[in-house]
Amino acid sequence: MMSAGASQSNTAHAENAAGRIYDIQGYAVHDGPGIRTTVYTKGCPLKCLWCHSPESQRYELELGYLAVKCIGTDLCENACIKACPQGAISRDEPKAALDGSGMIQKATIDRSKCKNCLSCTGACVTKALYATGWETTVDEVYDRLSRDRDFFKNGGGITISGGEAMAQFPFTLNLAKRLKGDGVHICLDTTGHAPAERYEEIMPYIDLFLYDIKHMDSAKHKRFTGVGNELILENARFLAKRGAALQIRVVVIPKLTDNEADLRKTAEFCASLGEAVKLVQVLPYHKTGRMKYDRLGWRYKLTNVEPPDDGFMEEVLEMFRSYGLNCRLH
Ligand code: SF4
Ligand code: SF4
């Protein structure tokens, strides 16, 4: 992963650094204060079992397939099938079209043959086949974000998210610098899993860090996310000591992170960070990202996990509040 890392480090201070992103969403109301526009970068060192943006995990561009957009191989004259050099696309079984127009045979992908060359995405007129992201630069993203400027006047701003935006450090740093120069409020949504020096360097340009604490037990953290929690906790302490503002997010997932003793340890840790913690968001697990796994041909592993009930979430919220923390649900 992150194969561009070496070349990126050569341009660490390039004002117009290259980046790889998978989305820019305007009118975001859950990514920090006010109305915001969020930039989503590709690539993450964590692989959380509950990740609701699987397309963000790998730095490489991958093939996504949104079958509902496929109008059938007959209408397209097998455009994607012809475009694939690997013979990975074929005609699916005939099925009734949703609009009642008769039977259609959509495309189906044999992921074991697919090499992610993305040739088929150019052939697909409906964009049922698409690349999970694109190459960009600080200049391009800055220009796009400038269009949303009017929305930021009432306490909103820009959020740089991922994936893990700190993994594309030259891009993230220079974008934050450029926006800060215009006086824009900037949130950085981070896993906390990046070298401390990078946090130190970017701190002057970030108004608020959106910071996940996923589990206080490092062995469980590794089992659920692929990495231990040491660096994440260390960086949270580092940022708090340096005077950064933190909005901590704790996702409550039945059977994984909902044990009371574990949640109490998380609350204690948040409280130990003192005034740096402006808000703790206690978030119930949800399944909204599940269908995105199908689009990538991946298996979603938490199929039997249901969201926690409202009563339990209220109890968790009260428990966090009992540590003197400013908290809210969602
Ligand atoms: S990404 Fe390339 S290999 Fe994969 S299905 Fe499309 S054309 Fe074939
Ligand atoms: S995936 Fe795209 S190109 Fe292939 S049959 Fe469907 S709509 Fe046509």
PDB file of C-alpha atoms and ligand atoms in Angstrom, residues 63 80 83-89 109 113-121 129, ligand 1:
ATOM      1  CA  LEU A  63     -12.854  -1.199  -9.798  1.00  0.00           C
ATOM      2  CA  CYS A  80     -17.363  -3.584 -21.020  1.00  0.00           C
ATOM      3  CA  ALA A  83     -12.915  -3.638 -23.130  1.00  0.00           C
ATOM      4  CA  CYS A  84     -11.618  -6.131 -20.582  1.00  0.00           C
ATOM      5  CA  PRO A  85      -8.239  -7.617 -21.553  1.00  0.00           C
ATOM      6  CA  GLN A  86      -8.542 -10.254 -18.829  1.00  0.00           C
ATOM      7  CA  GLY A  87     -11.880 -11.741 -19.846  1.00  0.00           C
ATOM      8  CA  ALA A  88     -13.112 -10.899 -16.344  1.00  0.00           C
ATOM      9  CA  ILE A  89     -16.522  -9.539 -17.401  1.00  0.00           C
ATOM     10  CA  ILE A 109     -17.318  -9.532 -12.848  1.00  0.00           C
ATOM     11  CA  LYS A 113      -9.478 -12.490 -12.997  1.00  0.00           C
ATOM     12  CA  CYS A 114      -9.742  -8.703 -12.618  1.00  0.00           C
ATOM     13  CA  LYS A 115      -6.406  -6.839 -12.503  1.00  0.00           C
ATOM     14  CA  ASN A 116      -7.913  -3.421 -11.739  1.00  0.00           C
ATOM     15  CA  CYS A 117      -6.653  -1.966 -15.016  1.00  0.00           C
ATOM     16  CA  LEU A 118      -9.881   0.114 -15.117  1.00  0.00           C
ATOM     17  CA  SER A 119     -10.202  -0.129 -18.939  1.00  0.00           C
ATOM     18  CA  CYS A 120     -13.841  -1.135 -18.571  1.00  0.00           C
ATOM     19  CA  THR A 121     -14.691   2.061 -16.672  1.00  0.00           C
ATOM     20  CA  LEU A 129     -18.293   0.498 -13.630  1.00  0.00           C
TER      21      LEU A 129
HETATM   22  S1  SF4 B   1     -10.689  -3.371 -14.255  1.00  0.00           S
HETATM   23 FE1  SF4 B   1      -9.604  -4.193 -16.076  1.00  0.00          FE
HETATM   24  S2  SF4 B   1      -9.331  -6.355 -15.595  1.00  0.00           S
HETATM   25 FE2  SF4 B   1     -10.884  -5.601 -14.181  1.00  0.00          FE
HETATM   26  S3  SF4 B   1     -12.840  -6.028 -15.147  1.00  0.00           S
HETATM   27 FE3  SF4 B   1     -12.273  -3.939 -15.740  1.00  0.00          FE
HETATM   28  S4  SF4 B   1     -11.149  -4.133 -17.685  1.00  0.00           S
HETATM   29 FE4  SF4 B   1     -11.239  -6.165 -16.724  1.00  0.00          FE
END
